[in-house]
Amino acid sequence: MNFLNTTDLDDLTLDRVLLAAEQLRSEPQQDWLAGKSVALIFLNPSMRTRTSMEVGVFQLGGHAVVLQPGKDAWGIEFEPSTVMHGEAEEHIAEVAAVLSRYVDVIGVRAFPKFVDWSVDRQDKVIKAFAQYSTVPVISLETITHPLQELALALTLRSQLGDPRGKQFLLTWTYHPKPLNTAVANSAITIASRLGMDVTLLCPNEDFLLDSRYLDIATTQCSQHGRSFEISHDIATAYSGKDFVYAKSWGALPWYGNWAKQQPQHHEYKHFIVDEEKMSKTNNARFSHCLPLRRNIKATDAVMDAPYCVAAEEAENRLHAQKAVLGMVTGALS
Amino acid sequence: MNFLNTTDLDDLTLDRVLLAAEQLRSEPQQDWLAGKSVALIFLNPSMRTRTSMEVGVFQLGGHAVVLQPGKDAWGIEFEPSTVMHGEAEEHIAEVAAVLSRYVDVIGVRAFPKFVDWSVDRQDKVIKAFAQYSTVPVISLETITHPLQELALALTLRSQLGDPRGKQFLLTWTYHPKPLNTAVANSAITIASRLGMDVTLLCPNEDFLLDSRYLDIATTQCSQHGRSFEISHDIATAYSGKDFVYAKSWGALPWYGNWAKQQPQHHEYKHFIVDEEKMSKTNNARFSHCLPLRRNIKATDAVMDAPYCVAAEEAENRLHAQKAVLGMVTGALS
Amino acid sequence: MNFLNTTDLDDLTLDRVLLAAEQLRSEPQQDWLAGKSVALIFLNPSMRTRTSMEVGVFQLGGHAVVLQPGKDAWGIEFEPSTVMHGEAEEHIAEVAAVLSRYVDVIGVRAFPKFVDWSVDRQDKVIKAFAQYSTVPVISLETITHPLQELALALTLRSQLGDPRGKQFLLTWTYHPKPLNTAVANSAITIASRLGMDVTLLCPNEDFLLDSRYLDIATTQCSQHGRSFEISHDIATAYSGKDFVYAKSWGALPWYGNWAKQQPQHHEYKHFIVDEEKMSKTNNARFSHCLPLRRNIKATDAVMDAPYCVAAEEAENRLHAQKAVLGMVTGALS
């Protein structure tokens, strides 16, 4: 089985994975991947994901091979039926078929190309890996970041106890570049899945996420009898929240058109998470997926506060990923 | 002992390595490299070779260190008695001596420089590693690709049974860049070694391989009572063949002079391997060393046909390499 | 505990580490890092350090993850309280905190930036890692190279027996670029620590090392009743020496001002270590930390002479580093 999105897992499976991750905190060494290998394909940079995957695979008895196509490995073509006269030296059909002969799991990081959202939202790269591979494929972040969702879920459970009925805020923040919406899409997906009241705070309608993810959040909140709300007012959005999650992303209407977007972006630097905003919450915890630019997305005071649990969430990546590796290889029964 | 070319192995040793590789298919875990380390030096990109070497070393109980001199490690000087005022920060004498103190085997990928074939054909880089190292050196492709030869030999044996007397075609194909002749040199070397009738199909005499390899193929075919033929006619070359192997390479007379070669290259796009050509064969298998540009070197229909065994050949790299690692370290008795 | 400089170790601890390294020569496999992971952060290229650390960690039962921030991982900000609108995507506070959750030891290579020595001499990068990490931090070379010091100490002990009272020469040599003073600083630090008479040979006062290291050498020599001397005369400096160590470095008064320094540098090409100079010594051994440009820093004849022990010193890196890993993790009792 693959692990491309948490929405592919039924509630029982999701809960089983989270429980396994929680157990791995105290029992990190397992033999689930003894003698097995995992390919980690990074089409974009990574620190946390690569380190935690390499370490996690090792702690499970296996070995991870890190590949960076286009840098140390050949560039890959993902379109079917193409005459390959461009830069790519091989097709995903061969890459996936061959890797499936060498390794037991394939992890893939493939960020959007930031030219045309109608193309990027199809998530073609990871889907092509899943289509052509005969071994399980795990997403290491594409247009969603499902492993981060699991880490966030573990953090919510450890910090809030039962998250159901608790108040979750996802706030947009400024960043000098237009970033991926993946973690934002993922944050509202998992918070709503866990039965929280979810608020999405962003400067204006241009910064709304793709309707696919707004619909998921709305539906899941509704199934739990909770609410999904959109807000453009900072003070009311922070008010009474139990958990504040921050992320910056580029506005979809200007996707691939950063020159035009940039001036508007700069008007919203005041969305930075600071102590004054946090003081409006219900003694909320604060987290972020990292990497985070200090004093741009959140102040030093917030990052260094006891309520900042970003490092714990990062640690939970390790436990969550090992549980997922156990799940997709069948070791986790 | 080193593994620089299959021609360095006597028949008994070659057969022993192939048999060991075949056994490793069903018994992948061995302790032949327990506690041992292997340096993999890539002066050029790699996907299959790196993944299969890393995984293979791991399956034998060892650890592979991947180095990319000039990128993450210092550039290396290979000429003896040079005043090193250029870019290279250290000499192969020191690199090889030091690595020999750290690891038990050194693998090296060093493509030609494509400036002067009379220089490249001397294969100086891998020879310098072999000269200065005190541990076994394995070629990961230079101007030949001996590990690919073993993988091809395994594929021929599994697909054709005894290859002796079977008909092998190596066809040149178009590619937008002038590629290395290594796999072509290797293909006729191993096919002739195995006692096959070998045909080399290329557009015209400019695309002939270096006489060193043509001579090897001619001699070996003759020793087996088989023929080595050169053809420039597609229809007759494919006729009755049992195995079709494709590869693109730059014409040696224009070596280092790609601007002049390019127009002629473009005239021969019709050498692409397609269903129509394959229909002339004796129900031949098709293979390629990969990476392969689809619809440039071979059509989608050929690549997706049941007779395409390129993925199996790629898998055989893993088994062959483990057998070679066993051989050079003395674990394979 | 961290390992940032040998001067942080008391004599008993230093001796214990060297003894452990000497034992590891004959008993390379230990379980000191069984199940443990080590992050190796390279902000600069490496061949020996990376290979010997990866191999050493493996031989101790652990796994090393190699990260290159700014290349395959995100760029890092090291200044506190900064508004991060530059290139760095995350702050050392988060990098160190998160890595400390994933791994058991963090190794860091961070060369100076070669703009302003008054800044570089503060050694901020490694100190920031040490400040923010909750696991041991090991220097893989910054403005000193303490692991190289241990390797040199092991070489001195194996080549000279008890080094006390023996004559050590550190000679500056020409190199086409202005290099780091780290190994030079380290060489006089460790040779003086071991009770040798130490001479620093350089073209003129502009090439003197930072007073911090001159003071360390002077003090330590004095504590042993030995002398620390500075010489600009080649013939007298080599005379009667037992060990010649070579290194090139850029003159500190022209730090960050290479255009002006270059002509003077070129006047001193005759500082190259050659047979004629070595003949003035007391049958001295010669060594260098590597990488070394042949016939620039030392002649082929010197590098290939039996008295050149650079490869042995490089091997000692492996043993020394494993001992340090044992020390910082508490496995070496």
CSV table of C-alpha atoms in Angstrom, one decimal, chain B:
chain,number,residue,atom,x,y,z
B,1,MET,CA,42.2,-8.1,-7.2
B,2,ASN,CA,40.5,-5.4,-9.3
B,3,PHE,CA,37.5,-5.5,-11.5
B,4,LEU,CA,38.2,-3.1,-14.4
B,5,ASN,CA,37.2,-5.2,-17.4
B,6,THR,CA,35.5,-8.5,-18.0
B,7,THR,CA,38.4,-9.4,-20.3
B,8,ASP,CA,40.7,-9.5,-17.3
B,9,LEU,CA,38.7,-12.6,-16.0
B,10,ASP,CA,39.4,-16.1,-17.3
B,11,ASP,CA,36.4,-18.1,-18.4
B,12,LEU,CA,36.2,-20.1,-15.2
B,13,THR,CA,36.1,-16.9,-13.0
B,14,LEU,CA,33.6,-15.2,-15.2
B,15,ASP,CA,31.3,-18.2,-15.0
B,16,ARG,CA,31.8,-18.5,-11.2
B,17,VAL,CA,30.8,-14.8,-10.8
B,18,LEU,CA,27.7,-15.3,-13.0
B,19,LEU,CA,26.6,-18.4,-11.0
B,20,ALA,CA,27.1,-16.6,-7.7
B,21,ALA,CA,25.0,-13.7,-9.0
B,22,GLU,CA,22.3,-16.1,-10.0
B,23,GLN,CA,22.3,-17.7,-6.5
B,24,LEU,CA,22.1,-14.2,-4.9
B,25,ARG,CA,18.7,-13.7,-6.6
B,26,SER,CA,17.2,-16.1,-4.1
B,27,GLU,CA,19.6,-15.6,-1.2
B,28,PRO,CA,20.2,-11.9,-1.2
B,29,GLN,CA,21.5,-11.6,2.4
B,30,GLN,CA,25.1,-12.6,2.9
B,31,ASP,CA,27.8,-11.6,5.4
B,32,TRP,CA,30.5,-11.2,2.8
B,33,LEU,CA,31.2,-7.5,3.8
B,34,ALA,CA,30.3,-7.7,7.5
B,35,GLY,CA,32.0,-4.7,9.1
B,36,LYS,CA,33.5,-3.6,5.8
B,37,SER,CA,33.2,-0.4,3.9
B,38,VAL,CA,33.1,0.5,0.2
B,39,ALA,CA,33.9,4.0,-1.3
B,40,LEU,CA,31.8,4.8,-4.3
B,41,ILE,CA,33.4,7.6,-6.3
B,42,PHE,CA,31.1,9.3,-8.8
B,43,LEU,CA,32.7,11.8,-11.2
B,44,ASN,CA,29.4,11.6,-13.1
B,45,PRO,CA,25.7,11.2,-12.3
B,46,SER,CA,24.2,7.8,-11.5
B,47,MET,CA,20.9,6.4,-10.4
B,48,ARG,CA,21.0,2.6,-11.0
B,49,THR,CA,24.7,2.1,-10.2
B,50,ARG,CA,24.6,4.1,-7.0
B,51,THR,CA,21.3,2.6,-5.7
B,52,SER,CA,22.2,-0.9,-6.6
B,53,MET,CA,25.8,-0.6,-5.1
B,54,GLU,CA,24.5,1.0,-1.9
B,55,VAL,CA,21.8,-1.6,-1.5
B,56,GLY,CA,24.1,-4.4,-2.5
B,57,VAL,CA,26.8,-3.5,0.0
B,58,PHE,CA,24.1,-3.2,2.7
B,59,GLN,CA,22.7,-6.6,1.9
B,60,LEU,CA,26.2,-8.0,2.3
B,61,GLY,CA,26.6,-6.5,5.7
B,62,GLY,CA,28.8,-3.5,4.7
B,63,HIS,CA,28.5,0.2,4.3
B,64,ALA,CA,29.0,2.3,1.2
B,65,VAL,CA,30.3,5.9,1.3
B,66,VAL,CA,29.4,8.0,-1.7
B,67,LEU,CA,31.8,10.7,-2.8
B,68,GLN,CA,31.5,13.2,-5.6
B,69,PRO,CA,35.0,14.8,-6.0
B,70,GLY,CA,34.7,18.4,-7.3
B,71,LYS,CA,31.2,18.7,-5.7
B,72,ASP,CA,31.2,17.5,-2.1
B,73,ALA,CA,34.8,16.3,-2.1
B,74,TRP,CA,38.0,18.0,-3.4
B,75,GLY,CA,38.9,17.9,-7.1
B,76,ILE,CA,41.5,15.3,-8.1
B,77,GLU,CA,44.6,15.5,-10.3
B,78,PHE,CA,45.3,12.3,-12.2
B,79,GLU,CA,48.5,13.2,-14.2
B,80,PRO,CA,51.8,12.1,-12.6
B,81,SER,CA,54.6,14.6,-12.0
B,82,THR,CA,52.4,17.7,-12.4
B,83,VAL,CA,52.8,21.1,-10.8
B,84,MET,CA,49.3,21.3,-9.4
B,85,HIS,CA,48.4,25.0,-10.0
B,86,GLY,CA,45.0,24.2,-11.5
B,87,GLU,CA,41.7,23.4,-9.9
B,88,ALA,CA,42.5,20.1,-8.4
B,89,GLU,CA,43.3,20.2,-4.7
B,90,GLU,CA,44.9,16.8,-4.3
B,91,HIS,CA,46.5,14.0,-6.3
B,92,ILE,CA,45.2,10.6,-7.0
B,93,ALA,CA,48.3,9.2,-5.2
B,94,GLU,CA,47.0,10.6,-1.9
B,95,VAL,CA,43.3,10.0,-2.6
B,96,ALA,CA,43.9,6.4,-3.4
B,97,ALA,CA,46.3,5.8,-0.5
B,98,VAL,CA,44.1,7.4,2.0
B,99,LEU,CA,40.9,5.8,0.9
B,100,SER,CA,42.7,2.4,1.0
B,101,ARG,CA,43.3,3.1,4.7
B,102,TYR,CA,39.5,3.7,5.3
B,103,VAL,CA,37.7,1.3,3.1
B,104,ASP,CA,37.9,-2.3,1.7
B,105,VAL,CA,36.9,-1.7,-1.9
B,106,ILE,CA,36.8,1.4,-4.1
B,107,GLY,CA,34.3,1.8,-6.9
B,108,VAL,CA,34.9,4.5,-9.5
B,109,ARG,CA,32.7,6.0,-12.2
B,110,ALA,CA,34.7,8.2,-14.6
B,111,PHE,CA,33.2,9.0,-17.9
B,112,PRO,CA,35.4,10.1,-20.8
B,113,LYS,CA,35.9,13.9,-21.1
B,114,PHE,CA,34.7,13.9,-24.8
B,115,VAL,CA,37.5,16.2,-26.0
B,116,ASP,CA,40.1,13.8,-27.5
B,117,TRP,CA,39.4,10.1,-27.9
B,118,SER,CA,43.1,9.2,-28.2
B,119,VAL,CA,43.3,10.5,-24.6
B,120,ASP,CA,40.1,9.1,-23.3
B,121,ARG,CA,40.7,5.6,-24.7
B,122,GLN,CA,43.7,5.3,-22.3
B,123,ASP,CA,41.2,5.1,-19.4
B,124,LYS,CA,43.6,6.9,-17.2
B,125,VAL,CA,41.4,7.7,-14.2
B,126,ILE,CA,40.4,4.2,-13.3
B,127,LYS,CA,43.9,3.0,-14.1
B,128,ALA,CA,45.3,5.6,-11.7
B,129,PHE,CA,43.0,4.5,-9.0
B,130,ALA,CA,44.0,0.9,-9.5
B,131,GLN,CA,47.7,1.9,-9.6
B,132,TYR,CA,47.7,3.8,-6.3
B,133,SER,CA,45.1,1.9,-4.3
B,134,THR,CA,46.1,-1.0,-2.1
B,135,VAL,CA,42.5,-2.3,-2.0
B,136,PRO,CA,40.4,-3.7,-4.9
B,137,VAL,CA,39.1,-1.2,-7.4
B,138,ILE,CA,35.9,-1.8,-9.3
B,139,SER,CA,34.9,0.1,-12.4
B,140,LEU,CA,31.4,1.7,-12.2
B,141,GLU,CA,31.7,2.7,-15.9
B,142,THR,CA,34.5,4.5,-17.8
B,143,ILE,CA,35.1,3.7,-21.4
B,144,THR,CA,33.6,0.3,-20.8
B,145,HIS,CA,30.9,-0.8,-18.4
B,146,PRO,CA,31.9,-4.2,-17.2
B,147,LEU,CA,29.2,-4.5,-14.4
B,148,GLN,CA,26.6,-3.8,-17.1
B,149,GLU,CA,28.2,-6.7,-19.1
B,150,LEU,CA,27.6,-9.1,-16.3
B,151,ALA,CA,24.0,-7.9,-15.9
B,152,LEU,CA,23.5,-8.3,-19.7
B,153,ALA,CA,25.1,-11.8,-19.5
B,154,LEU,CA,22.7,-12.8,-16.7
B,155,THR,CA,19.8,-11.5,-18.7
B,156,LEU,CA,20.9,-13.4,-21.8
B,157,ARG,CA,21.2,-16.6,-19.8
B,158,SER,CA,17.9,-16.2,-18.1
B,159,GLN,CA,16.0,-15.2,-21.3
B,160,LEU,CA,17.7,-17.3,-24.0
B,161,GLY,CA,19.0,-20.3,-22.0
B,162,ASP,CA,22.4,-21.1,-23.3
B,163,PRO,CA,23.4,-18.0,-25.4
B,164,ARG,CA,25.8,-20.0,-27.6
B,165,GLY,CA,24.9,-19.8,-31.3
B,166,LYS,CA,22.0,-17.3,-30.6
B,167,GLN,CA,21.8,-14.1,-32.7
B,168,PHE,CA,22.7,-10.8,-30.9
B,169,LEU,CA,22.1,-7.4,-32.4
B,170,LEU,CA,23.6,-4.2,-31.1
B,171,THR,CA,21.9,-1.3,-32.8
B,172,TRP,CA,23.0,2.4,-32.6
B,173,THR,CA,20.2,4.8,-32.0
B,174,TYR,CA,19.8,8.5,-32.2
B,175,HIS,CA,20.1,10.7,-29.0
B,176,PRO,CA,20.2,14.5,-28.9
B,177,LYS,CA,23.7,14.4,-27.4
B,178,PRO,CA,26.9,12.5,-28.3
B,179,LEU,CA,27.1,9.8,-25.6
B,180,ASN,CA,29.8,7.5,-24.3
B,181,THR,CA,30.7,4.4,-26.3
B,182,ALA,CA,31.2,2.4,-23.1
B,183,VAL,CA,28.1,0.3,-23.1
B,184,ALA,CA,28.4,-0.4,-26.8
B,185,ASN,CA,32.0,-1.5,-26.4
B,186,SER,CA,30.9,-3.7,-23.5
B,187,ALA,CA,27.9,-5.2,-25.3
B,188,ILE,CA,29.9,-6.6,-28.2
B,189,THR,CA,32.6,-7.7,-25.8
B,190,ILE,CA,30.3,-9.8,-23.6
B,191,ALA,CA,28.0,-11.1,-26.4
B,192,SER,CA,30.9,-12.4,-28.4
B,193,ARG,CA,32.4,-13.8,-25.2
B,194,LEU,CA,29.3,-15.8,-24.6
B,195,GLY,CA,29.5,-17.4,-28.1
B,196,MET,CA,26.8,-15.5,-29.8
B,197,ASP,CA,26.6,-14.4,-33.5
B,198,VAL,CA,27.0,-10.7,-33.1
B,199,THR,CA,25.9,-7.9,-35.4
B,200,LEU,CA,26.7,-4.2,-34.9
B,201,LEU,CA,24.2,-2.0,-36.7
B,202,CYS,CA,25.1,1.7,-37.2
B,203,PRO,CA,24.4,4.4,-39.8
B,204,ASN,CA,27.8,4.3,-41.5
B,205,GLU,CA,31.5,3.8,-40.9
B,206,ASP,CA,31.8,7.0,-38.8
B,207,PHE,CA,29.8,5.3,-36.1
B,208,LEU,CA,32.1,2.2,-35.8
B,209,LEU,CA,33.5,1.6,-32.3
B,210,ASP,CA,37.2,1.8,-31.5
B,211,SER,CA,39.1,-1.0,-33.2
B,212,ARG,CA,40.2,-2.3,-29.8
B,213,TYR,CA,36.6,-3.5,-29.1
B,214,LEU,CA,35.9,-4.5,-32.7
B,215,ASP,CA,39.0,-6.7,-32.5
B,216,ILE,CA,37.9,-8.3,-29.2
B,217,ALA,CA,34.5,-9.1,-30.6
B,218,THR,CA,35.9,-10.5,-33.9
B,219,THR,CA,38.4,-12.7,-32.1
B,220,GLN,CA,36.0,-14.0,-29.5
B,221,CYS,CA,33.3,-14.8,-32.1
B,222,SER,CA,35.9,-16.6,-34.1
B,223,GLN,CA,37.1,-18.6,-31.1
B,224,HIS,CA,33.5,-19.8,-30.7
B,225,GLY,CA,33.1,-20.5,-34.5
B,226,ARG,CA,30.6,-17.6,-34.6
B,227,SER,CA,30.6,-14.4,-36.7
B,228,PHE,CA,30.9,-10.8,-35.9
B,229,GLU,CA,29.3,-8.6,-38.6
B,230,ILE,CA,28.9,-4.9,-39.2
B,231,SER,CA,25.8,-3.7,-40.9
B,232,HIS,CA,24.4,-0.4,-42.0
B,233,ASP,CA,21.1,-1.9,-43.2
B,234,ILE,CA,18.3,-1.9,-40.6
B,235,ALA,CA,16.1,-4.5,-42.2
B,236,THR,CA,18.7,-7.2,-42.7
B,237,ALA,CA,20.4,-6.5,-39.4
B,238,TYR,CA,17.2,-7.1,-37.4
B,239,SER,CA,16.3,-10.2,-39.4
B,240,GLY,CA,16.2,-13.4,-37.4
B,241,LYS,CA,17.8,-11.9,-34.3
B,242,ASP,CA,17.2,-13.4,-30.8
B,243,PHE,CA,18.2,-10.4,-28.8
B,244,VAL,CA,18.2,-6.7,-29.7
B,245,TYR,CA,20.3,-4.4,-27.6
B,246,ALA,CA,20.2,-0.6,-28.2
B,247,LYS,CA,22.6,2.2,-27.4
B,248,SER,CA,23.4,5.6,-28.7
B,249,TRP,CA,26.9,7.0,-29.0
B,250,GLY,CA,28.8,9.8,-30.6
B,251,ALA,CA,30.8,9.1,-33.7
B,252,LEU,CA,34.5,8.8,-32.9
B,253,PRO,CA,35.8,10.8,-35.9
B,254,TRP,CA,33.9,13.8,-34.6
B,255,TYR,CA,34.9,13.3,-31.0
B,256,GLY,CA,35.0,16.6,-29.2
B,257,ASN,CA,33.5,18.3,-32.3
B,258,TRP,CA,29.8,18.0,-31.6
B,259,ALA,CA,28.8,21.0,-33.5
B,260,LYS,CA,29.8,19.3,-36.8
B,261,GLN,CA,28.5,15.9,-35.7
B,262,GLN,CA,25.0,17.1,-34.7
B,263,PRO,CA,23.5,17.5,-38.2
B,264,GLN,CA,24.5,14.0,-39.3
B,265,HIS,CA,23.2,12.6,-36.0
B,266,HIS,CA,19.8,14.1,-36.7
B,267,GLU,CA,19.6,12.3,-40.1
B,268,TYR,CA,19.5,9.0,-38.3
B,269,LYS,CA,16.5,9.4,-36.0
B,270,HIS,CA,14.9,6.5,-37.9
B,271,PHE,CA,17.2,4.1,-36.1
B,272,ILE,CA,14.8,4.2,-33.2
B,273,VAL,CA,13.8,0.7,-32.0
B,274,ASP,CA,10.1,0.3,-32.9
B,275,GLU,CA,7.6,-2.6,-33.2
B,276,GLU,CA,8.0,-2.7,-37.0
B,277,LYS,CA,11.8,-3.4,-36.6
B,278,MET,CA,11.2,-5.9,-33.8
B,279,SER,CA,8.7,-7.8,-36.0
B,280,LYS,CA,11.6,-8.8,-38.3
B,281,THR,CA,13.4,-10.6,-35.4
B,282,ASN,CA,13.1,-14.2,-34.2
B,283,ASN,CA,10.7,-13.1,-31.4
B,284,ALA,CA,13.7,-11.3,-29.9
B,285,ARG,CA,14.0,-9.9,-26.5
B,286,PHE,CA,14.9,-6.2,-26.3
B,287,SER,CA,17.0,-4.5,-23.7
B,288,HIS,CA,18.9,-1.3,-23.0
B,289,CYS,CA,21.2,-0.4,-20.1
B,290,LEU,CA,19.1,2.6,-19.1
B,291,PRO,CA,18.7,5.6,-18.8
B,292,LEU,CA,16.7,5.7,-22.0
B,293,ARG,CA,14.8,8.5,-23.6
B,294,ARG,CA,11.4,7.1,-24.7
B,295,ASN,CA,10.3,7.7,-28.3
B,296,ILE,CA,13.9,8.8,-29.1
B,297,LYS,CA,15.9,5.5,-28.7
B,298,ALA,CA,12.9,3.2,-28.4
B,299,THR,CA,9.1,3.7,-28.7
B,300,ASP,CA,6.7,3.4,-25.8
B,301,ALA,CA,5.3,0.3,-27.5
B,302,VAL,CA,8.7,-1.4,-27.4
B,303,MET,CA,9.5,-0.3,-23.9
B,304,ASP,CA,6.1,-1.5,-22.6
B,305,ALA,CA,6.2,-4.8,-24.6
B,306,PRO,CA,6.6,-8.1,-22.7
B,307,TYR,CA,9.8,-8.7,-24.7
B,308,CYS,CA,11.4,-5.6,-23.2
B,309,VAL,CA,13.7,-7.0,-20.4
B,310,ALA,CA,15.5,-3.7,-19.5
B,311,ALA,CA,14.1,-3.7,-16.0
B,312,GLU,CA,15.3,-7.3,-15.4
B,313,GLU,CA,18.7,-6.4,-16.7
B,314,ALA,CA,18.8,-3.4,-14.3
B,315,GLU,CA,17.9,-5.8,-11.5
B,316,ASN,CA,20.7,-8.1,-12.5
B,317,ARG,CA,23.1,-5.2,-11.8
B,318,LEU,CA,22.4,-5.7,-8.2
B,319,HIS,CA,23.1,-9.4,-8.2
B,320,ALA,CA,26.2,-9.1,-10.4
B,321,GLN,CA,27.7,-6.4,-8.3
B,322,LYS,CA,27.3,-8.3,-5.1
B,323,ALA,CA,29.0,-11.3,-6.8
B,324,VAL,CA,31.8,-9.0,-7.9
B,325,LEU,CA,32.1,-7.5,-4.4
B,326,GLY,CA,32.4,-11.1,-3.1
B,327,MET,CA,35.0,-11.9,-5.7
B,328,VAL,CA,37.3,-9.0,-5.2
B,329,THR,CA,37.2,-9.3,-1.4
B,330,GLY,CA,37.9,-13.0,-1.5
B,331,ALA,CA,34.6,-13.8,0.2
B,332,LEU,CA,33.4,-15.7,-2.9
B,333,SER,CA,35.6,-18.8,-2.9
